[in-house]
Coordinates of N, CA and C and ligand atoms in Angstrom, one line a residue:
M916 N 0.7 -1.1 0.3 CA 0.2 0.0 0.1 C 0.4 1.5 -0.2
L917 N 0.7 2.3 -1.2 CA 1.6 3.2 -1.4 C 0.8 4.5 -1.3
T918 N 0.9 5.2 -0.2 CA 0.4 6.6 -0.2 C 1.4 7.5 0.2
L919 N 0.6 9.2 -1.1 CA 1.4 10.1 -1.3 C 0.7 11.5 -0.6
Y920 N 1.0 11.4 0.5 CA 1.0 12.9 1.3 C 1.1 14.2 0.2
K921 N 0.1 15.2 0.0 CA 0.2 15.9 -1.5 C -0.6 17.1 -0.7
Y922 N -0.5 18.4 -1.5 CA -0.9 19.8 -1.4 C -2.6 19.0 -1.7
G923 N -2.4 18.8 -3.4 CA -3.8 18.6 -3.7 C -3.7 19.6 -5.1
P924 N -4.4 19.4 -5.9 CA -4.5 19.6 -7.6 C -5.1 21.3 -7.2
A925 N -5.0 21.8 -8.5 CA -5.5 23.0 -8.8 C -5.3 23.3 -10.2
W926 N -6.1 24.2 -11.0 CA -5.9 24.4 -12.3 C -5.9 23.1 -13.0
D927 N -4.5 23.4 -14.2 CA -4.4 22.7 -14.8 C -3.1 21.6 -14.6
V928 N -2.7 21.2 -12.8 CA -1.8 20.5 -12.5 C -2.0 19.7 -11.2
L929 N -1.0 18.9 -11.1 CA -1.5 17.8 -10.2 C -1.5 18.0 -9.0
D930 N -0.5 19.1 -8.3 CA -0.3 19.7 -7.5 C -0.1 21.0 -7.5
I931 N -1.0 22.0 -6.4 CA 0.1 23.1 -6.1 C 1.3 23.2 -5.9
S932 N 2.2 22.2 -5.4 CA 3.6 22.0 -5.1 C 3.8 21.4 -6.1
P933 N 5.0 21.6 -6.8 CA 5.7 21.1 -7.9 C 6.5 19.9 -7.4
F934 N 6.9 19.8 -6.4 CA 7.5 18.8 -5.8 C 6.5 17.8 -5.7
C935 N 5.2 17.7 -5.4 CA 4.3 16.9 -4.9 C 3.8 16.2 -6.4
S936 N 3.5 17.7 -7.5 CA 3.5 17.0 -8.9 C 4.6 15.9 -9.7
K937 N 6.0 16.1 -9.0 CA 7.0 15.8 -9.1 C 7.1 13.9 -9.5
V938 N 6.4 13.6 -8.6 CA 6.5 12.3 -7.5 C 5.2 11.6 -8.2
E939 N 4.0 12.8 -8.4 CA 2.9 11.9 -8.8 C 3.0 11.8 -10.8
V940 N 4.0 12.4 -11.1 CA 4.5 12.2 -12.4 C 5.3 11.3 -12.7
Y941 N 6.1 11.1 -11.3 CA 7.0 9.9 -11.7 C 6.2 8.3 -11.6
F942 N 5.2 8.4 -10.8 CA 4.5 7.7 -10.4 C 3.3 7.0 -11.5
R943 N 3.3 8.1 -12.3 CA 2.0 7.8 -13.7 C 3.1 7.1 -14.4
L944 N 4.1 8.1 -14.6 CA 5.2 7.2 -15.4 C 5.1 5.7 -15.6
R945 N 5.5 5.5 -14.1 CA 6.0 4.1 -14.1 C 4.6 3.3 -13.4
K946 N 3.6 3.5 -14.0 CA 2.0 2.9 -13.4 C 2.4 2.4 -11.8
I947 N 3.1 3.0 -11.0 CA 2.9 3.0 -9.8 C 1.8 3.0 -9.4
D948 N 0.7 2.3 -8.7 CA -0.4 2.3 -8.0 C -0.2 3.7 -6.7
Y949 N -0.9 4.2 -6.5 CA -0.8 5.0 -5.0 C -2.2 5.6 -4.8
T950 N -2.3 6.1 -3.6 CA -3.2 6.8 -3.0 C -3.0 7.9 -2.3
P951 N -3.4 9.5 -3.3 CA -3.2 10.7 -3.1 C -4.3 10.8 -1.6
H952 N -3.7 11.7 -1.0 CA -3.7 12.1 0.3 C -3.6 13.6 0.7
I953 N -4.8 14.5 0.8 CA -4.2 15.9 0.9 C -4.0 15.6 2.6
A954 N -2.5 16.1 2.5 CA -2.2 16.1 4.1 C -1.7 17.7 4.8
N955 N -1.5 17.9 6.0 CA -1.0 19.2 6.7 C 0.5 18.9 6.5
S956 N 1.1 19.8 6.1 CA 2.3 19.8 6.1 C 3.5 19.7 7.6
R957 N 2.6 20.6 8.1 CA 3.4 20.8 9.5 C 3.4 18.9 10.0
K958 N 2.3 18.4 9.7 CA 2.4 17.1 10.4 C 3.6 15.8 9.7
S959 N 4.1 16.6 8.6 CA 4.8 15.3 8.3 C 6.4 15.9 8.9
P960 N 6.9 14.6 8.5 CA 8.5 14.2 9.6 C 9.3 15.6 9.1
K961 N 9.3 15.5 8.0 CA 10.3 17.1 7.8 C 9.5 18.5 7.5
Q962 N 8.3 18.7 8.0 CA 7.2 19.5 7.6 C 7.4 20.1 6.4
K963 N 7.3 19.3 5.7 CA 7.0 19.5 4.1 C 6.5 18.2 3.5
L964 N 5.9 18.5 2.0 CA 5.5 17.6 1.1 C 6.3 17.7 -0.2
P965 N 6.2 16.8 -1.0 CA 5.6 15.3 -0.4 C 6.2 14.5 0.4
T966 N 5.3 13.3 1.0 CA 6.0 12.3 2.0 C 5.1 10.8 1.2
V967 N 5.9 10.2 1.5 CA 5.1 8.9 1.0 C 5.2 7.9 2.3
K968 N 4.5 7.6 1.8 CA 4.1 6.0 3.1 C 4.2 4.7 2.8
V969 N 4.8 4.0 1.9 CA 5.2 2.6 1.8 C 5.1 1.6 2.8
D970 N 4.1 0.7 2.8 CA 3.6 -0.3 3.7 C 4.3 0.5 5.2
D971 N 5.3 0.4 6.2 CA 5.5 0.9 7.5 C 6.9 2.0 6.6
R972 N 6.9 2.3 6.0 CA 8.5 3.3 5.9 C 7.4 4.2 5.0
V973 N 8.3 5.4 5.9 CA 7.9 6.7 5.3 C 9.4 7.5 5.0
I974 N 9.2 8.2 3.7 CA 10.3 8.8 2.9 C 9.4 10.3 2.7
C975 N 10.4 11.2 2.8 CA 10.2 12.1 2.6 C 11.3 12.8 1.8
D976 N 10.9 13.7 0.8 CA 11.5 14.4 -0.1 C 11.5 13.8 -1.7
S977 N 11.3 14.9 -2.4 CA 10.6 13.7 -3.9 C 11.8 13.2 -4.2
S978 N 12.8 13.6 -4.6 CA 14.0 13.2 -5.1 C 14.4 11.6 -4.0
A979 N 14.4 11.8 -3.0 CA 14.7 10.4 -2.0 C 13.2 9.5 -2.5
I980 N 12.0 10.1 -3.0 CA 11.0 9.0 -3.7 C 11.5 8.3 -4.5
V981 N 11.4 9.6 -5.7 CA 12.4 8.8 -6.9 C 13.1 7.9 -6.7
A982 N 14.3 8.3 -5.9 CA 15.5 7.2 -5.7 C 15.0 5.9 -5.4
H983 N 14.2 6.1 -4.3 CA 13.9 4.4 -3.6 C 12.7 3.8 -4.9
F984 N 12.1 4.4 -5.5 CA 11.4 3.1 -6.8 C 12.6 3.1 -7.7
E985 N 12.9 4.0 -7.8 CA 14.7 3.7 -9.3 C 15.1 2.5 -8.6
S986 N 15.6 2.6 -7.0 CA 16.2 1.1 -6.9 C 15.6 0.1 -7.2
L987 N 14.5 0.1 -7.0 CA 13.6 -1.4 -6.7 C 13.0 -1.7 -8.3
S988 N 13.6 -1.0 -9.2 CA 12.9 -1.2 -10.3 C 13.5 -2.0 -11.3
A989 N 13.2 -3.2 -12.2 CA 14.2 -4.0 -12.7 C 15.0 -3.3 -13.7
K990 N 14.4 -1.8 -14.7 CA 14.4 -0.8 -15.4 C 14.3 0.0 -15.5
P991 N 15.7 1.3 -14.5 CA 15.4 2.2 -14.0 C 15.1 3.1 -14.9
L992 N 14.7 4.1 -14.9 CA 14.5 5.3 -16.4 C 15.5 5.5 -16.8
D993 N 17.0 5.8 -15.8 CA 18.3 6.5 -15.9 C 19.3 5.2 -16.4
A994 N 18.7 4.2 -16.6 CA 19.8 3.1 -16.9 C 20.3 3.1 -18.2
G995 N 21.5 3.2 -18.2 CA 22.2 2.7 -19.9 C 23.0 4.7 -20.2
M996 N 22.8 5.9 -19.2 CA 22.8 7.2 -19.6 C 24.6 7.0 -19.3
T997 N 25.3 7.9 -19.8 CA 26.2 8.4 -19.9 C 26.7 9.5 -18.7
P998 N 27.8 9.1 -17.9 CA 28.5 10.0 -17.2 C 28.2 11.1 -17.4
L999 N 28.6 11.4 -18.4 CA 28.0 13.5 -18.8 C 26.6 13.4 -18.7
E1000 N 25.8 12.7 -19.4 CA 24.3 12.7 -19.3 C 23.7 12.8 -17.6
V1001 N 24.3 12.1 -17.2 CA 24.1 11.9 -15.9 C 24.3 13.2 -14.9
S1002 N 25.6 14.0 -15.2 CA 25.9 15.4 -14.6 C 25.4 16.2 -15.1
V1003 N 24.4 16.3 -16.7 CA 24.1 17.1 -17.4 C 22.9 17.1 -16.5
A1004 N 22.1 16.0 -16.5 CA 20.6 15.8 -15.6 C 20.6 16.7 -14.6
H1005 N 21.7 15.8 -13.5 CA 21.7 16.5 -11.8 C 21.9 17.9 -12.0
A1006 N 22.6 18.6 -12.4 CA 22.9 20.0 -13.0 C 21.1 20.7 -12.9
Y1007 N 20.8 20.4 -14.1 CA 19.7 20.5 -14.5 C 18.5 20.8 -13.3
R1008 N 18.4 19.7 -12.6 CA 18.0 19.5 -11.4 C 18.3 20.1 -10.5
G1009 N 19.2 20.6 -10.6 CA 19.4 21.6 -8.9 C 19.1 22.8 -9.6
L1010 N 19.3 22.8 -11.0 CA 19.2 24.1 -11.4 C 17.3 24.8 -11.5
I1011 N 16.9 23.9 -11.2 CA 15.0 24.1 -11.4 C 14.8 23.9 -10.3
E1012 N 15.3 23.0 -9.4 CA 14.7 22.9 -8.3 C 15.0 23.5 -7.1
E1013 N 16.3 23.9 -7.1 CA 16.7 25.3 -6.3 C 16.8 26.4 -6.6
K1014 N 16.7 26.9 -8.0 CA 16.7 28.5 -8.3 C 15.4 28.7 -8.8
L1015 N 14.9 27.7 -9.9 CA 13.9 28.3 -10.7 C 12.5 27.9 -9.8
Y1016 N 12.7 26.8 -9.0 CA 11.5 27.0 -7.8 C 11.5 28.3 -7.0
F1017 N 12.4 28.8 -6.6 CA 12.0 29.7 -5.6 C 11.9 31.3 -6.7
V1018 N 12.0 31.2 -7.8 CA 11.7 32.5 -8.6 C 10.1 32.1 -9.2
A1019 N 9.5 30.9 -9.2 CA 8.2 30.7 -9.4 C 7.7 30.4 -8.5
A1020 N 8.2 30.8 -7.4 CA 7.7 30.6 -5.8 C 7.0 32.1 -5.2
W1021 N 8.3 33.0 -5.5 CA 8.1 34.9 -5.7 C 7.0 35.0 -6.4
A1022 N 6.6 34.4 -7.7 CA 5.8 34.6 -8.6 C 4.6 34.7 -8.7
R1023 N 4.3 33.3 -7.4 CA 3.0 33.0 -7.0 C 2.2 34.2 -5.8
W1024 N 3.5 33.7 -4.7 CA 3.4 34.2 -3.5 C 3.6 35.9 -3.0
G1025 N 4.6 36.7 -4.1 CA 5.2 37.9 -4.2 C 4.4 38.6 -4.8
D1026 N 4.0 38.4 -6.2 CA 4.0 38.9 -6.8 C 2.4 39.8 -6.4
D1027 N 2.1 40.6 -6.4 CA 0.8 40.9 -5.9 C -0.8 40.7 -6.7
S1028 N -0.8 40.7 -7.9 CA -1.7 40.3 -8.5 C -1.8 39.2 -8.8
A1029 N -0.5 38.5 -8.9 CA -0.2 36.5 -8.9 C -1.3 36.2 -7.5
W1030 N -0.7 36.6 -6.3 CA -1.4 36.5 -5.4 C -2.5 36.6 -5.0
L1031 N -3.6 37.4 -5.9 CA -5.3 37.5 -5.3 C -5.4 36.0 -6.2
N1032 N -5.0 35.6 -7.4 CA -4.9 34.3 -7.8 C -4.7 33.1 -7.0
Y1033 N -4.0 33.2 -6.8 CA -3.2 31.7 -5.7 C -3.5 32.2 -3.9
R1034 N -4.2 33.1 -3.7 CA -5.2 33.1 -2.4 C -5.9 32.1 -2.0
P1035 N -6.6 32.1 -3.1 CA -7.8 30.8 -3.3 C -7.3 29.6 -3.1
A1036 N -6.6 29.3 -4.0 CA -6.4 27.7 -3.9 C -5.6 27.3 -2.5
I1037 N -4.9 28.5 -1.8 CA -4.2 28.3 -0.3 C -5.2 28.0 0.4
M1038 N -6.4 28.7 0.2 CA -7.7 29.1 1.2 C -8.3 27.5 1.0
G1039 N -8.5 26.7 0.3 CA -9.3 26.4 -0.3 C -8.0 24.5 0.0
Y1040 N -6.8 24.3 0.1 CA -6.2 23.9 1.0 C -6.2 23.7 2.2
F1041 N -6.0 24.7 2.6 CA -6.7 24.8 4.5 C -8.1 24.7 4.8
G1042 N -8.7 24.4 3.8 CA -10.4 23.6 3.9 C -9.9 22.6 4.0
K1043 N -9.1 21.8 2.7 CA -9.3 20.0 2.4 C -8.4 19.5 3.7
I1044 N -7.7 20.6 4.6 CA -7.1 19.3 5.7 C -8.2 19.9 6.7
G1045 N -9.3 20.5 6.9 CA -10.2 20.6 7.7 C -9.7 21.9 9.1
L1046 N -9.3 22.8 8.4 CA -9.4 24.0 9.2 C -10.6 24.7 9.1
P1047 N -11.2 25.5 9.9 CA -12.4 25.8 10.1 C -12.1 27.3 9.1
S1048 N -13.6 27.4 8.5 CA -13.5 28.4 7.0 C -12.8 30.1 8.1
F1049 N -13.2 30.3 9.4 CA -12.7 31.6 9.7 C -11.4 31.6 9.7
L1050 N -10.8 30.4 9.8 CA -9.4 31.1 9.7 C -8.1 30.7 8.1
H1051 N -9.0 30.6 7.1 CA -8.6 30.5 6.1 C -7.5 31.3 5.3
S1052 N -8.3 32.5 5.5 CA -7.6 33.7 5.4 C -6.8 34.3 6.6
I1053 N -6.9 34.3 7.5 CA -6.0 34.5 8.3 C -4.6 33.8 8.1
F1054 N -4.6 32.4 8.0 CA -3.7 31.6 7.6 C -3.1 31.5 6.4
A1055 N -3.7 32.2 5.5 CA -3.3 32.5 4.1 C -2.5 33.3 4.3
T1056 N -3.0 34.6 4.9 CA -1.9 35.8 5.1 C -0.8 35.5 6.1
M1057 N -0.9 34.8 7.1 CA 0.6 34.5 7.5 C 1.3 33.3 6.7
A1058 N 0.7 32.3 6.0 CA 1.6 31.3 5.2 C 2.5 32.3 4.4
R1059 N 1.5 33.4 3.4 CA 2.4 34.1 2.6 C 3.1 35.2 3.1
K1060 N 3.5 35.6 4.5 CA 4.4 35.9 5.1 C 5.8 35.2 5.2
Q1061 N 5.4 34.0 6.0 CA 6.2 32.9 5.8 C 7.5 32.3 4.7
V1062 N 6.6 32.2 4.0 CA 6.7 31.7 2.3 C 7.9 32.9 2.1
L1063 N 7.2 34.3 2.3 CA 8.5 35.4 1.5 C 9.5 35.6 1.9
N1064 N 9.5 34.8 3.7 CA 10.9 35.1 4.4 C 11.7 34.0 4.2
A1065 N 10.9 33.2 3.7 CA 11.5 31.7 3.5 C 12.7 32.3 2.2
I1066 N 11.8 32.9 0.8 CA 12.3 33.3 -0.2 C 13.7 34.5 -0.2
R1067 N 13.4 35.0 1.0 CA 14.5 35.8 1.4 C 15.7 35.5 1.7
E1068 N 15.3 34.6 2.8 CA 16.5 33.9 3.4 C 17.2 33.4 2.1
Q1069 N 17.1 32.8 1.1 CA 17.6 31.7 0.4 C 18.4 32.8 -0.7
G1070 N 17.3 34.3 -0.8 CA 18.3 34.7 -1.5 C 17.6 35.2 -2.4
I1071 N 16.6 35.1 -3.2 CA 15.9 35.4 -4.5 C 15.0 36.7 -3.8
G1072 N 14.9 36.0 -2.9 CA 13.5 37.6 -2.4 C 14.5 38.9 -2.4
R1073 N 15.7 38.9 -2.1 CA 16.4 39.7 -2.4 C 16.4 41.4 -3.4
H1074 N 15.8 40.2 -4.6 CA 16.1 40.8 -5.8 C 14.8 41.7 -5.6
S1075 N 14.9 42.9 -7.2 CA 13.6 43.5 -7.5 C 12.8 42.1 -8.4
R1076 N 11.8 42.8 -8.8 CA 10.4 42.1 -9.1 C 11.2 41.7 -10.6
E1077 N 12.0 43.1 -11.3 CA 12.6 42.7 -12.4 C 13.3 42.1 -12.4
D1078 N 14.1 42.1 -11.6 CA 15.5 40.7 -11.4 C 15.2 39.6 -11.3
I1079 N 14.0 39.1 -10.5 CA 13.8 38.3 -10.0 C 13.1 37.4 -11.6
Y1080 N 12.2 38.3 -12.5 CA 12.0 37.8 -13.4 C 12.9 37.7 -14.8
A1081 N 13.9 38.2 -14.7 CA 14.9 38.3 -15.6 C 15.4 36.9 -15.2
M1082 N 15.7 36.6 -14.1 CA 16.6 35.6 -13.8 C 16.0 34.1 -14.1
G1083 N 14.4 34.2 -13.7 CA 13.5 32.9 -14.1 C 14.1 32.7 -15.7
T1084 N 13.5 33.8 -16.4 CA 13.7 34.0 -18.2 C 15.2 33.6 -18.5
E1085 N 15.9 33.6 -17.7 CA 16.9 33.2 -18.7 C 17.0 31.3 -17.9
I1086 N 16.4 31.5 -17.2 CA 16.4 29.7 -16.5 C 15.7 28.8 -17.7
L1087 N 14.8 29.5 -18.1 CA 14.3 29.2 -19.2 C 14.1 28.8 -20.7
K1088 N 14.6 30.0 -21.2 CA 15.7 30.0 -21.9 C 16.6 28.6 -22.3
S1089 N 17.4 28.2 -21.0 CA 18.4 27.5 -20.8 C 17.8 26.1 -20.9
I1090 N 16.8 25.9 -20.8 CA 16.2 24.8 -20.3 C 15.7 24.7 -22.4
S1091 N 14.8 25.5 -22.7 CA 14.8 25.9 -24.1 C 15.5 25.3 -24.6
V1092 N 16.4 26.1 -24.3 CA 17.9 25.4 -25.7 C 18.4 24.4 -25.6
F1093 N 18.3 23.6 -24.3 CA 19.2 22.4 -24.2 C 17.8 21.1 -24.8
L1094 N 17.0 21.4 -24.4 CA 15.6 20.9 -25.0 C 15.6 20.8 -26.4
A1095 N 15.1 21.5 -26.7 CA 15.5 21.8 -28.5 C 15.1 21.1 -29.3
D1096 N 14.5 20.2 -30.1 CA 14.2 19.8 -30.6 C 13.3 18.1 -29.8
K1097 N 14.3 17.7 -29.0 CA 14.3 16.6 -28.7 C 13.1 15.8 -28.2
T1098 N 12.4 14.5 -28.2 CA 11.0 14.0 -27.9 C 11.2 14.5 -26.1
Y1099 N 12.4 14.4 -25.2 CA 12.3 14.2 -23.6 C 13.6 15.0 -23.5
F1100 N 13.9 15.1 -22.5 CA 15.2 16.4 -22.2 C 16.3 16.0 -22.4
M1101 N 16.2 14.6 -22.2 CA 17.9 14.4 -22.6 C 18.0 13.4 -23.6
G1102 N 16.5 13.3 -24.7 CA 16.8 12.4 -26.0 C 15.8 12.2 -26.2
E1103 N 15.6 10.7 -26.9 CA 14.5 10.0 -27.2 C 13.5 9.0 -25.9
Q1104 N 14.4 9.2 -25.2 CA 14.3 8.2 -24.1 C 13.4 8.6 -22.8
V1105 N 12.7 8.5 -22.2 CA 12.3 9.6 -21.0 C 13.1 8.9 -19.2
R1106 N 13.8 10.1 -18.9 CA 14.6 10.3 -18.0 C 13.7 10.5 -16.5
T1107 N 14.6 9.8 -15.6 CA 14.2 10.4 -14.3 C 14.0 12.6 -14.1
I1108 N 14.5 12.9 -15.1 CA 15.3 14.4 -15.1 C 13.7 14.7 -15.6
D1109 N 13.2 14.2 -16.5 CA 11.7 14.6 -17.0 C 10.6 14.9 -15.8
V1110 N 10.9 14.2 -14.7 CA 9.5 14.3 -14.2 C 9.9 15.9 -13.2
T1111 N 11.2 15.7 -13.4 CA 11.3 17.4 -12.6 C 10.9 18.5 -13.6
V1112 N 11.8 18.5 -15.1 CA 11.4 19.5 -15.9 C 10.0 19.9 -16.3
Y1113 N 8.9 18.5 -16.3 CA 7.3 18.8 -16.6 C 7.1 19.3 -15.8
A1114 N 7.2 18.7 -14.3 CA 6.3 19.1 -13.2 C 6.7 21.0 -12.8
F1115 N 7.8 21.0 -12.8 CA 8.1 22.5 -12.7 C 7.7 23.7 -13.8
L1116 N 7.6 23.3 -15.0 CA 7.2 23.9 -16.2 C 5.7 23.7 -16.2
S1117 N 4.8 23.0 -15.7 CA 3.6 22.7 -15.7 C 3.1 23.7 -14.4
A1118 N 3.9 23.6 -13.3 CA 3.2 24.9 -12.4 C 3.8 26.3 -12.7
I1119 N 4.7 26.1 -13.7 CA 4.3 27.7 -14.1 C 3.4 28.3 -15.5
M1120 N 3.1 26.6 -16.4 CA 2.0 27.6 -17.5 C 1.3 26.5 -17.2
D1121 N 0.7 26.0 -16.4 CA -0.7 25.3 -16.5 C -1.8 26.0 -15.4
V1122 N -1.1 27.0 -14.8 CA -1.7 27.9 -13.4 C -3.1 29.0 -14.0
A1123 N -3.2 29.4 -13.0 CA -4.2 30.7 -13.1 C -3.1 32.0 -13.2
M1124 N -2.4 31.5 -12.4 CA -1.1 33.0 -12.1 C -0.9 33.6 -13.5
D1125 N -1.0 34.7 -14.0 CA -0.3 35.3 -15.1 C 0.2 36.0 -15.3
T1126 N 1.9 35.2 -15.1 CA 2.7 36.2 -14.6 C 4.1 36.5 -15.7
P1127 N 4.9 37.3 -15.6 CA 5.5 37.5 -16.8 C 6.5 36.0 -16.8
L1128 N 6.8 35.3 -15.9 CA 7.4 34.3 -15.9 C 7.0 33.1 -16.7
K1129 N 5.5 33.1 -16.6 CA 4.4 32.2 -17.5 C 4.8 33.1 -19.1
Q1130 N 4.8 34.2 -19.4 CA 4.7 34.3 -20.5 C 5.9 34.1 -21.0
A1131 N 6.7 34.6 -19.9 CA 8.4 33.8 -21.0 C 8.3 32.6 -21.3
A1132 N 7.5 32.0 -20.7 CA 7.6 30.2 -20.3 C 6.7 30.1 -22.0
L1133 N 5.6 30.6 -21.7 CA 4.8 30.7 -23.3 C 5.2 31.1 -24.3
S1134 N 6.5 31.8 -24.4 CA 7.1 32.1 -25.6 C 8.3 31.7 -26.5
L1135 N 8.5 30.2 -25.6 CA 8.7 29.3 -26.0 C 8.3 28.3 -26.5
P1136 N 8.3 28.0 -27.3 CA 7.2 27.2 -28.2 C 7.5 25.7 -28.0
N1137 N 8.9 25.3 -28.2 CA 9.0 23.8 -27.8 C 8.8 23.3 -26.0
L1138 N 9.4 24.6 -25.1 CA 8.1 24.1 -24.0 C 7.1 23.3 -23.7
S1139 N 5.8 24.6 -24.2 CA 4.6 24.3 -24.5 C 4.5 22.7 -25.2
A1140 N 5.5 22.6 -26.6 CA 5.1 21.1 -26.8 C 5.8 19.7 -26.6
Y1141 N 6.0 20.3 -25.4 CA 7.4 19.1 -24.8 C 6.3 18.9 -23.4
C1142 N 5.4 19.7 -22.8 CA 4.5 19.7 -21.8 C 3.2 18.8 -22.4
A1143 N 2.7 19.2 -23.5 CA 1.5 18.3 -24.1 C 2.7 16.7 -23.8
R1144 N 3.4 16.7 -24.7 CA 4.0 15.3 -24.8 C 3.9 14.7 -23.4
M1145 N 4.8 14.9 -22.5 CA 4.8 14.4 -21.4 C 3.1 14.1 -20.9
K1146 N 2.5 15.3 -20.8 CA 1.4 15.0 -20.5 C 0.6 13.5 -20.9
R1147 N 0.6 13.5 -22.4 CA 0.4 12.8 -22.8 C 0.8 11.2 -22.6
T1148 N 2.6 11.1 -22.3 CA 3.1 10.3 -21.9 C 2.5 9.6 -20.8
I1149 N 2.5 10.1 -19.8 CA 1.7 9.9 -18.4 C 0.4 9.5 -18.4
N1150 N -0.4 10.1 -19.3 CA -1.5 9.3 -19.3 C -1.9 8.1 -20.4
E1151 N -1.0 7.9 -20.8 CA -0.7 6.6 -21.8 C -0.5 5.2 -21.3
D1152 N -1.8 4.7 -21.5 CA -2.5 3.1 -20.9 C -1.1 2.0 -21.9
V1153 N -0.1 1.7 -20.9 CA 1.1 0.8 -21.9 C 0.6 -0.7 -20.8
Ligands
GSH1144 N1 13.4 19.4 -1.2 C1 12.3 18.9 -1.3 C2 11.2 20.2 -1.1 C3 10.1 20.0 -0.7 C4 9.3 21.4 -0.9 O1 10.0 22.1 -0.5 N2 8.1 21.6 -0.5 C5 6.9 22.6 0.1 C6 5.7 23.3 -1.4 S1 6.4 23.2 -2.7 C7 7.0 22.7 1.8 O2 6.0 21.9 1.8 N3 6.4 23.9 2.1 C8 6.2 23.7 3.3 C9 7.2 24.7 4.2 O3 8.2 25.2 4.1 O4 6.9 25.3 5.4 C10 11.6 17.9 -2.1 O5 12.4 17.6 -3.2 O6 10.4 17.1 -1.7

């Protein structure tokens, strides 16, 4: 029995958290059966989601979860990659999860017009985890403050709006250039890096928040084509 503890879907994304979407994309790609469970992140062992429970074992962190299931697979997605490919995929995963993530998070939580569209999703999450409705608005404001503090601590939040979007755009362009016209990020075969690339691009493009980051992603046609392809791949019946 495998349970995925997550925040919950919204708009056209599997989850409002790209890290939770990443794990869900991986499970769907591998045809691994799981039960989604919308959970309170504060009650998770590392106070972050995703977390999975598989039989009696709890695994936190999207990359640890993917690594666990890859290690059990007779045909790991990354089998046969050259050391150079492994190193490129590793670098892009870091760029996306450790930098683009904070730009995208700032776009949602920090940019006032985007926040107006994001706030209902956050309030909806508080409802799904059973908080009484009179607290939703107060908790959303508190969560916004906490997240923006965390983004400031990380460093991205210290820059101007213009500079944050310029950094995000530069990363999106680099993803677009490397992807080029390949089917998947590393070539013809889907690899674990694809679950990151797709989940994070989807978190920017398939959401209601119409930010300059979303516009930058939409202006790079191979990114939309790639997302459409990944969506078909994860929904394919094999
Ligand atoms: N490295 C972690 C990052 C997970 C993460 O940052 N999750 C965020 C949501 S996108 C979270 O749960 N944040 C709650 C908090 O920081 O309080 C992973 O790969 O799973």
